[in-house]
Amino acid sequence: MDLNAFWGLVESSAAGASSQDDRLERLTAALAALPPGEVVEFAVRLDEVRRRVDTWAHWHAADLICGGLCSDDGFFYFQAWLVGQGRAVFEAVASSPDALAELPHVRLLASRGGVHAWADDDWPDWEGLDYVAAEAFDGDLEAELAARGLELLAWPDPVGESWDFADPAEIAARVPRLGALFGKVA
């Protein structure tokens, strides 16, 4: 499965879906209809794409959005949510985490006055995307990946420079639009 097919499956799961659970059901069904090798390739493509946003810069942006409540699991599920936004959004944010400030959902979250005002469904995460290939695969996906000499990310392993996520000067220098949106910079 090439990247175009990967993104096609991710994006087509959103068409007419009423929730992330609905998207997962659609995506699982679409994957289950494919040959097993394609399901494995979907998992590999998801891992490859996710690694592009497994950086300290992206974690910092996610932590800022989530009001400092972005654990390693939270960041891992944030990466999956970002994939779920589709290829165009993903590419923009992969290039610049500050592009998150332009996403309507992120702007909505900022307008709500903090994470304590968010409903559970508001959080920018999509944990279920991590399990969709395993659910669609007829057999043991992890064993199949291991047989191919592949090991997928199971938690964040960010690259790049880490810094103090709460430092207003760092926020202003690294994600100024996002910092302004969430009131972390003047």
Coordinates of N, CA and C in Angstrom, one line a residue:
M1 N 0.8 -1.2 0.0 CA 0.0 0.0 0.0 C 0.9 1.2 0.0
D2 N 0.7 2.1 -1.0 CA 1.5 3.3 -1.0 C 0.8 4.4 -0.2
L3 N 1.4 5.5 0.0 CA 0.9 6.6 0.8 C -0.4 7.1 0.3
N4 N -0.6 7.2 -1.1 CA -1.9 7.7 -1.6 C -3.0 6.8 -1.2
A5 N -2.8 5.5 -1.2 CA -3.8 4.5 -0.8 C -4.1 4.6 0.7
F6 N -3.0 4.8 1.5 CA -3.2 5.0 2.9 C -4.1 6.2 3.2
W7 N -3.7 7.3 2.6 CA -4.5 8.5 2.9 C -5.9 8.4 2.3
G8 N -6.0 7.7 1.2 CA -7.4 7.5 0.7 C -8.3 6.8 1.7
L9 N -7.8 5.8 2.3 CA -8.5 5.0 3.3 C -8.9 5.9 4.5
V10 N -7.9 6.6 5.0 CA -8.1 7.5 6.2 C -9.1 8.5 5.9
E11 N -9.0 9.2 4.8 CA -9.9 10.3 4.4 C -11.3 9.8 4.0
S12 N -11.4 8.6 3.4 CA -12.7 8.1 3.0 C -13.5 7.7 4.2
S13 N -12.8 7.3 5.3 CA -13.5 6.9 6.5 C -14.3 8.1 7.2
A14 N -13.9 9.3 6.8 CA -14.6 10.5 7.4 C -15.9 10.9 6.6
A15 N -16.0 10.4 5.4 CA -17.2 10.8 4.6 C -18.5 10.3 5.2
G16 N -19.3 11.2 5.7 CA -20.5 10.9 6.3 C -20.5 10.3 7.7
A17 N -19.3 10.2 8.2 CA -19.2 9.6 9.6 C -19.7 10.6 10.6
S18 N -20.4 10.1 11.6 CA -20.9 11.0 12.6 C -20.0 11.1 13.9
S19 N -19.0 10.2 14.0 CA -18.2 10.2 15.1 C -16.9 9.5 14.8
Q20 N -15.9 9.6 15.7 CA -14.7 8.8 15.5 C -15.0 7.3 15.5
D21 N -15.9 6.9 16.4 CA -16.2 5.4 16.4 C -16.8 5.0 15.1
D22 N -17.6 5.8 14.5 CA -18.2 5.5 13.2 C -17.1 5.4 12.1
R23 N -16.1 6.4 12.2 CA -15.0 6.3 11.3 C -14.2 5.0 11.5
L24 N -14.0 4.6 12.7 CA -13.2 3.4 13.0 C -13.9 2.2 12.4
E25 N -15.2 2.1 12.6 CA -16.0 1.0 12.0 C -15.8 1.0 10.5
R26 N -15.9 2.1 9.9 CA -15.8 2.2 8.4 C -14.4 1.8 8.0
L27 N -13.4 2.3 8.7 CA -12.0 2.0 8.3 C -11.7 0.6 8.6
T28 N -12.2 0.0 9.7 CA -11.9 -1.4 9.9 C -12.5 -2.3 8.9
A29 N -13.8 -2.0 8.5 CA -14.4 -2.7 7.4 C -13.7 -2.6 6.1
A30 N -13.2 -1.4 5.8 CA -12.5 -1.2 4.5 C -11.2 -2.0 4.5
L31 N -10.5 -2.0 5.7 CA -9.2 -2.8 5.8 C -9.5 -4.3 5.8
A32 N -10.5 -4.7 6.4 CA -10.8 -6.1 6.5 C -11.2 -6.7 5.1
A33 N -11.6 -5.9 4.2 CA -11.9 -6.3 2.8 C -10.7 -6.4 2.0
L34 N -9.5 -5.9 2.5 CA -8.3 -6.0 1.7 C -7.5 -7.3 2.0
P35 N -6.6 -7.6 1.1 CA -5.7 -8.8 1.4 C -4.9 -8.5 2.6
P36 N -4.6 -9.5 3.4 CA -3.9 -9.3 4.6 C -2.6 -8.5 4.5
G37 N -1.9 -8.7 3.4 CA -0.6 -7.9 3.2 C -0.9 -6.4 3.1
E38 N -2.0 -6.0 2.6 CA -2.4 -4.6 2.6 C -2.7 -4.0 3.9
V39 N -3.3 -4.9 4.8 CA -3.6 -4.4 6.1 C -2.3 -4.2 6.9
V40 N -1.3 -5.1 6.7 CA 0.0 -4.9 7.3 C 0.6 -3.6 6.8
E41 N 0.5 -3.4 5.5 CA 1.1 -2.2 4.9 C 0.4 -0.9 5.4
F42 N -0.9 -1.0 5.7 CA -1.6 0.1 6.3 C -0.9 0.5 7.7
A43 N -0.7 -0.6 8.5 CA -0.1 -0.4 9.8 C 1.3 0.2 9.6
V44 N 2.1 -0.2 8.6 CA 3.4 0.3 8.4 C 3.4 1.8 8.0
R45 N 2.4 2.1 7.1 CA 2.3 3.5 6.6 C 1.9 4.4 7.7
L46 N 1.0 3.9 8.6 CA 0.6 4.7 9.8 C 1.8 5.0 10.6
D47 N 2.6 4.0 10.9 CA 3.8 4.2 11.7 C 4.8 5.2 11.0
E48 N 5.0 5.1 9.7 CA 5.8 6.0 9.0 C 5.3 7.4 9.1
V49 N 4.0 7.6 8.8 CA 3.5 9.0 8.9 C 3.6 9.5 10.3
R50 N 3.2 8.7 11.3 CA 3.2 9.2 12.7 C 4.7 9.6 13.0
R51 N 5.7 8.9 12.6 CA 7.1 9.3 13.0 C 7.4 10.7 12.5
R52 N 6.8 11.2 11.5 CA 7.0 12.5 10.9 C 6.6 13.6 11.9
V53 N 5.7 13.3 12.8 CA 5.2 14.3 13.8 C 5.6 13.9 15.2
D54 N 6.5 12.9 15.3 CA 7.0 12.5 16.6 C 8.2 13.3 17.0
T55 N 8.0 14.6 17.2 CA 9.1 15.5 17.5 C 8.7 16.3 18.8
W56 N 9.7 16.9 19.4 CA 9.5 17.7 20.6 C 8.7 18.9 20.2
A57 N 8.9 19.4 19.0 CA 8.1 20.6 18.6 C 6.6 20.3 18.5
H58 N 6.3 19.1 18.0 CA 4.9 18.7 17.9 C 4.3 18.4 19.3
W59 N 5.1 17.8 20.1 CA 4.6 17.5 21.5 C 4.4 18.8 22.2
H60 N 5.3 19.8 22.0 CA 5.1 21.1 22.7 C 3.8 21.7 22.2
A61 N 3.5 21.7 20.9 CA 2.2 22.2 20.4 C 1.0 21.5 21.0
A62 N 1.1 20.2 21.0 CA 0.0 19.4 21.6 C -0.2 19.7 23.1
D63 N 0.9 19.9 23.8 CA 0.8 20.2 25.2 C 0.2 21.6 25.4
L64 N 0.5 22.5 24.6 CA 0.0 23.8 24.7 C -1.5 23.8 24.5
I65 N -2.0 23.1 23.4 CA -3.4 23.0 23.2 C -4.1 22.3 24.3
C66 N -3.5 21.3 24.9 CA -4.1 20.5 26.0 C -3.9 21.1 27.4
G67 N -3.5 22.3 27.4 CA -3.4 22.9 28.7 C -2.4 22.3 29.7
G68 N -1.3 21.8 29.1 CA -0.3 21.1 29.9 C -0.6 19.7 30.3
L69 N -1.7 19.2 29.8 CA -2.1 17.8 30.2 C -1.9 16.8 29.0
C70 N -0.7 16.9 28.4 CA -0.4 16.0 27.3 C 0.7 15.0 27.7
S71 N 0.3 13.9 28.2 CA 1.2 12.9 28.7 C 1.8 12.2 27.4
D72 N 2.6 11.2 27.6 CA 3.2 10.4 26.5 C 2.0 9.7 25.7
D73 N 1.1 9.1 26.5 CA -0.1 8.5 25.8 C -0.9 9.6 25.1
G74 N -1.1 10.7 25.7 CA -1.9 11.8 25.1 C -1.2 12.2 23.8
F75 N 0.1 12.4 23.8 CA 0.8 12.8 22.6 C 0.7 11.7 21.5
F76 N 0.8 10.5 21.9 CA 0.7 9.4 20.9 C -0.7 9.4 20.3
Y77 N -1.7 9.6 21.1 CA -3.1 9.7 20.5 C -3.4 11.0 19.8
F78 N -2.7 12.0 20.2 CA -2.7 13.3 19.4 C -2.2 13.1 18.0
Q79 N -1.1 12.4 17.9 CA -0.5 12.1 16.6 C -1.5 11.4 15.7
A80 N -2.2 10.4 16.3 CA -3.2 9.7 15.5 C -4.3 10.6 15.1
W81 N -4.8 11.5 16.0 CA -5.8 12.5 15.7 C -5.3 13.4 14.5
L82 N -4.1 13.7 14.5 CA -3.5 14.6 13.5 C -3.6 13.8 12.1
V83 N -3.3 12.6 12.1 CA -3.4 11.8 10.9 C -4.9 11.8 10.4
G84 N -5.8 11.7 11.4 CA -7.2 11.6 11.1 C -7.7 12.9 10.5
Q85 N -7.0 14.0 10.6 CA -7.4 15.3 10.0 C -7.2 15.3 8.5
G86 N -6.5 14.3 7.9 CA -6.3 14.2 6.5 C -5.0 14.7 6.1
R87 N -4.6 14.3 4.8 CA -3.3 14.6 4.3 C -2.9 16.0 4.3
A88 N -3.8 16.9 3.8 CA -3.4 18.3 3.6 C -3.1 18.9 5.0
V89 N -4.0 18.7 5.9 CA -3.7 19.3 7.3 C -2.5 18.6 7.9
F90 N -2.4 17.3 7.8 CA -1.2 16.7 8.3 C 0.1 17.2 7.8
E91 N 0.2 17.4 6.4 CA 1.4 17.9 5.8 C 1.7 19.3 6.3
A92 N 0.7 20.2 6.4 CA 0.9 21.5 6.9 C 1.4 21.5 8.3
V93 N 0.9 20.7 9.2 CA 1.3 20.6 10.6 C 2.7 19.9 10.7
A94 N 2.9 18.9 9.9 CA 4.2 18.3 9.9 C 5.3 19.3 9.6
S95 N 5.0 20.2 8.7 CA 6.0 21.2 8.3 C 6.2 22.3 9.3
S96 N 5.0 22.6 10.0 CA 5.1 23.7 11.0 C 4.0 23.4 12.1
P97 N 4.4 23.0 13.3 CA 3.4 22.8 14.3 C 2.5 24.0 14.6
D98 N 3.0 25.1 14.3 CA 2.3 26.4 14.6 C 1.0 26.4 13.6
A99 N 1.0 25.6 12.6 CA -0.1 25.6 11.7 C -1.4 25.0 12.4
L100 N -1.2 24.4 13.5 CA -2.3 23.9 14.3 C -3.3 25.1 14.7
A101 N -2.7 26.3 14.8 CA -3.5 27.4 15.1 C -4.6 27.7 14.1
E102 N -4.5 27.2 12.9 CA -5.4 27.5 11.8 C -6.6 26.5 11.8
L103 N -6.4 25.4 12.5 CA -7.4 24.3 12.4 C -8.7 24.7 13.2
P104 N -9.9 24.6 12.5 CA -11.1 25.0 13.2 C -11.3 24.3 14.5
H105 N -11.0 23.0 14.6 CA -11.2 22.3 15.9 C -10.3 22.9 17.0
V106 N -9.1 23.2 16.7 CA -8.2 23.8 17.6 C -8.7 25.2 18.0
R107 N -9.1 26.0 17.1 CA -9.7 27.3 17.4 C -10.9 27.2 18.3
L108 N -11.7 26.2 18.1 CA -12.9 25.9 18.9 C -12.5 25.6 20.3
L109 N -11.5 24.7 20.5 CA -11.0 24.4 21.8 C -10.4 25.6 22.5
A110 N -9.7 26.5 21.8 CA -9.2 27.7 22.4 C -10.3 28.6 22.9
S111 N -11.4 28.6 22.2 CA -12.5 29.5 22.6 C -13.3 29.0 23.8
R112 N -13.1 27.8 24.2 CA -13.9 27.2 25.3 C -13.3 27.5 26.7
G113 N -12.2 28.2 26.7 CA -11.7 28.6 28.0 C -11.0 27.6 28.9
G114 N -10.4 26.6 28.2 CA -9.6 25.7 29.0 C -10.1 24.3 28.9
V115 N -9.2 23.3 29.2 CA -9.6 21.9 29.0 C -10.7 21.4 29.9
H116 N -10.9 22.1 31.0 CA -11.9 21.7 32.0 C -13.3 21.9 31.4
A117 N -13.4 22.7 30.4 CA -14.7 23.0 29.7 C -14.9 22.1 28.5
W118 N -14.0 21.3 28.2 CA -14.1 20.4 27.0 C -14.9 19.2 27.4
A119 N -15.7 18.7 26.4 CA -16.4 17.4 26.5 C -15.3 16.4 26.2
D120 N -15.6 15.1 26.6 CA -14.6 14.0 26.3 C -14.3 13.9 24.8
D121 N -15.4 14.1 24.0 CA -15.2 14.0 22.5 C -14.4 15.2 21.9
D122 N -14.2 16.3 22.7 CA -13.5 17.4 22.1 C -12.0 17.2 22.1
W123 N -11.5 16.4 22.9 CA -10.0 16.2 23.0 C -9.4 15.8 21.7
P124 N -8.3 16.4 21.3 CA -7.7 16.1 20.0 C -6.9 14.8 20.1
D125 N -7.6 13.7 20.1 CA -6.9 12.4 20.2 C -7.8 11.4 19.4
W126 N -7.1 10.3 19.0 CA -7.8 9.3 18.3 C -7.2 8.0 18.6
E127 N -7.3 7.5 19.8 CA -6.6 6.3 20.2 C -7.0 5.1 19.3
G128 N -8.2 5.0 18.9 CA -8.7 3.8 18.2 C -8.0 3.6 16.9
L129 N -7.4 4.7 16.3 CA -6.7 4.5 15.0 C -5.5 3.5 15.2
D130 N -5.0 3.5 16.4 CA -3.8 2.6 16.7 C -4.1 1.2 16.6
Y131 N -5.4 0.8 16.8 CA -5.8 -0.6 16.8 C -6.6 -1.1 15.6
V132 N -6.8 -0.2 14.7 CA -7.7 -0.5 13.6 C -7.1 -1.6 12.7
A133 N -5.8 -1.6 12.4 CA -5.2 -2.6 11.6 C -5.2 -3.9 12.2
A134 N -4.9 -4.0 13.5 CA -4.9 -5.3 14.3 C -6.3 -5.9 14.3
E135 N -7.3 -5.0 14.4 CA -8.7 -5.5 14.4 C -9.1 -6.0 13.0
A136 N -8.6 -5.4 12.0 CA -9.0 -5.8 10.6 C -8.2 -7.0 10.1
F137 N -7.0 -7.2 10.7 CA -6.1 -8.3 10.3 C -6.6 -9.7 10.7
D138 N -6.6 -10.6 9.8 CA -7.0 -12.0 10.2 C -5.8 -12.7 10.7
G139 N -5.5 -12.6 12.0 CA -4.4 -13.3 12.5 C -3.7 -12.4 13.5
D140 N -2.4 -12.6 13.8 CA -1.6 -11.9 14.8 C -0.8 -10.8 14.0
L141 N -1.2 -9.6 14.0 CA -0.5 -8.6 13.3 C 0.9 -8.3 13.8
E142 N 1.0 -8.3 15.1 CA 2.3 -8.1 15.7 C 3.3 -9.2 15.3
A143 N 2.9 -10.5 15.3 CA 3.7 -11.6 14.8 C 4.1 -11.4 13.4
E144 N 3.1 -11.0 12.6 CA 3.4 -10.8 11.1 C 4.4 -9.7 10.9
L145 N 4.3 -8.6 11.7 CA 5.3 -7.5 11.6 C 6.6 -7.9 12.0
A146 N 6.7 -8.7 13.1 CA 8.0 -9.2 13.6 C 8.6 -10.1 12.6
A147 N 7.8 -11.0 11.9 CA 8.3 -11.9 10.9 C 9.0 -11.1 9.8
R148 N 8.5 -9.9 9.6 CA 9.0 -9.0 8.5 C 10.2 -8.1 9.0
G149 N 10.5 -8.3 10.3 CA 11.6 -7.5 10.9 C 11.2 -6.1 11.2
L150 N 9.9 -5.9 11.4 CA 9.4 -4.5 11.7 C 8.9 -4.4 13.1
E151 N 9.2 -3.3 13.7 CA 8.6 -2.9 15.0 C 8.1 -1.5 15.0
L152 N 6.8 -1.4 15.2 CA 6.1 -0.1 15.2 C 6.2 0.6 16.5
L153 N 6.1 1.9 16.4 CA 6.1 2.7 17.6 C 4.9 2.3 18.5
A154 N 5.1 2.2 19.8 CA 4.1 1.9 20.8 C 3.9 3.1 21.7
W155 N 4.7 4.1 21.7 CA 4.7 5.3 22.5 C 5.6 6.3 21.8
P156 N 5.5 7.6 22.2 CA 6.3 8.6 21.5 C 7.8 8.4 21.8
D157 N 8.6 8.7 20.8 CA 10.0 8.7 20.9 C 10.5 9.9 20.1
P158 N 10.2 11.1 20.7 CA 10.4 12.4 19.9 C 11.9 12.7 19.6
V159 N 12.0 13.3 18.5 CA 13.3 13.7 18.0 C 13.3 15.3 18.1
G160 N 14.5 15.8 17.9 CA 14.6 17.3 17.9 C 15.0 17.8 19.3
E161 N 14.9 19.1 19.5 CA 15.3 19.7 20.7 C 14.1 19.9 21.6
S162 N 14.3 19.5 22.9 CA 13.3 19.7 23.9 C 13.6 21.0 24.6
W163 N 12.5 21.6 25.1 CA 12.6 22.8 25.9 C 11.5 22.9 26.9
D164 N 11.5 24.0 27.7 CA 10.5 24.2 28.7 C 9.2 24.5 28.1
F165 N 8.2 23.6 28.1 CA 6.9 23.8 27.5 C 6.2 25.0 28.0
A166 N 6.5 25.4 29.2 CA 5.7 26.5 29.9 C 6.4 27.9 29.7
D167 N 7.5 27.9 29.1 CA 8.3 29.2 29.0 C 7.7 30.1 27.9
P168 N 7.1 31.2 28.3 CA 6.4 32.1 27.3 C 7.4 32.6 26.2
A169 N 8.7 32.8 26.5 CA 9.6 33.2 25.5 C 9.8 32.0 24.4
E170 N 9.9 30.8 24.9 CA 10.0 29.7 24.0 C 8.7 29.5 23.1
I171 N 7.6 29.7 23.8 CA 6.3 29.6 23.0 C 6.3 30.6 22.0
A172 N 6.6 31.9 22.3 CA 6.6 33.0 21.3 C 7.6 32.7 20.2
A173 N 8.7 32.1 20.5 CA 9.7 31.9 19.4 C 9.3 30.7 18.6
R174 N 8.7 29.7 19.1 CA 8.5 28.4 18.4 C 7.1 28.2 17.8
V175 N 6.1 28.6 18.5 CA 4.7 28.5 18.1 C 3.9 29.7 18.4
P176 N 4.3 30.9 17.8 CA 3.7 32.1 18.2 C 2.2 32.2 18.0
R177 N 1.7 31.7 16.9 CA 0.2 31.8 16.6 C -0.6 30.9 17.6
L178 N -0.1 29.8 17.8 CA -0.7 28.9 18.8 C -0.6 29.4 20.2
G179 N 0.5 30.0 20.5 CA 0.6 30.7 21.9 C -0.3 31.8 22.0
A180 N -0.5 32.6 21.0 CA -1.4 33.7 21.1 C -2.9 33.2 21.2
L181 N -3.2 32.2 20.4 CA -4.5 31.6 20.4 C -4.9 31.2 21.8
F182 N -4.0 30.6 22.5 CA -4.2 30.0 23.8 C -3.8 30.9 25.0
G183 N -3.5 32.2 24.6 CA -3.2 33.2 25.7 C -1.9 33.0 26.4
K184 N -0.9 32.3 25.8 CA 0.3 32.0 26.4 C 1.4 33.0 26.1
V185 N 1.2 33.9 25.1 CA 2.1 35.0 24.7 C 1.3 36.2 24.5
A186 N 2.0 37.4 24.7 CA 1.3 38.7 24.6 C 1.1 39.0 23.1

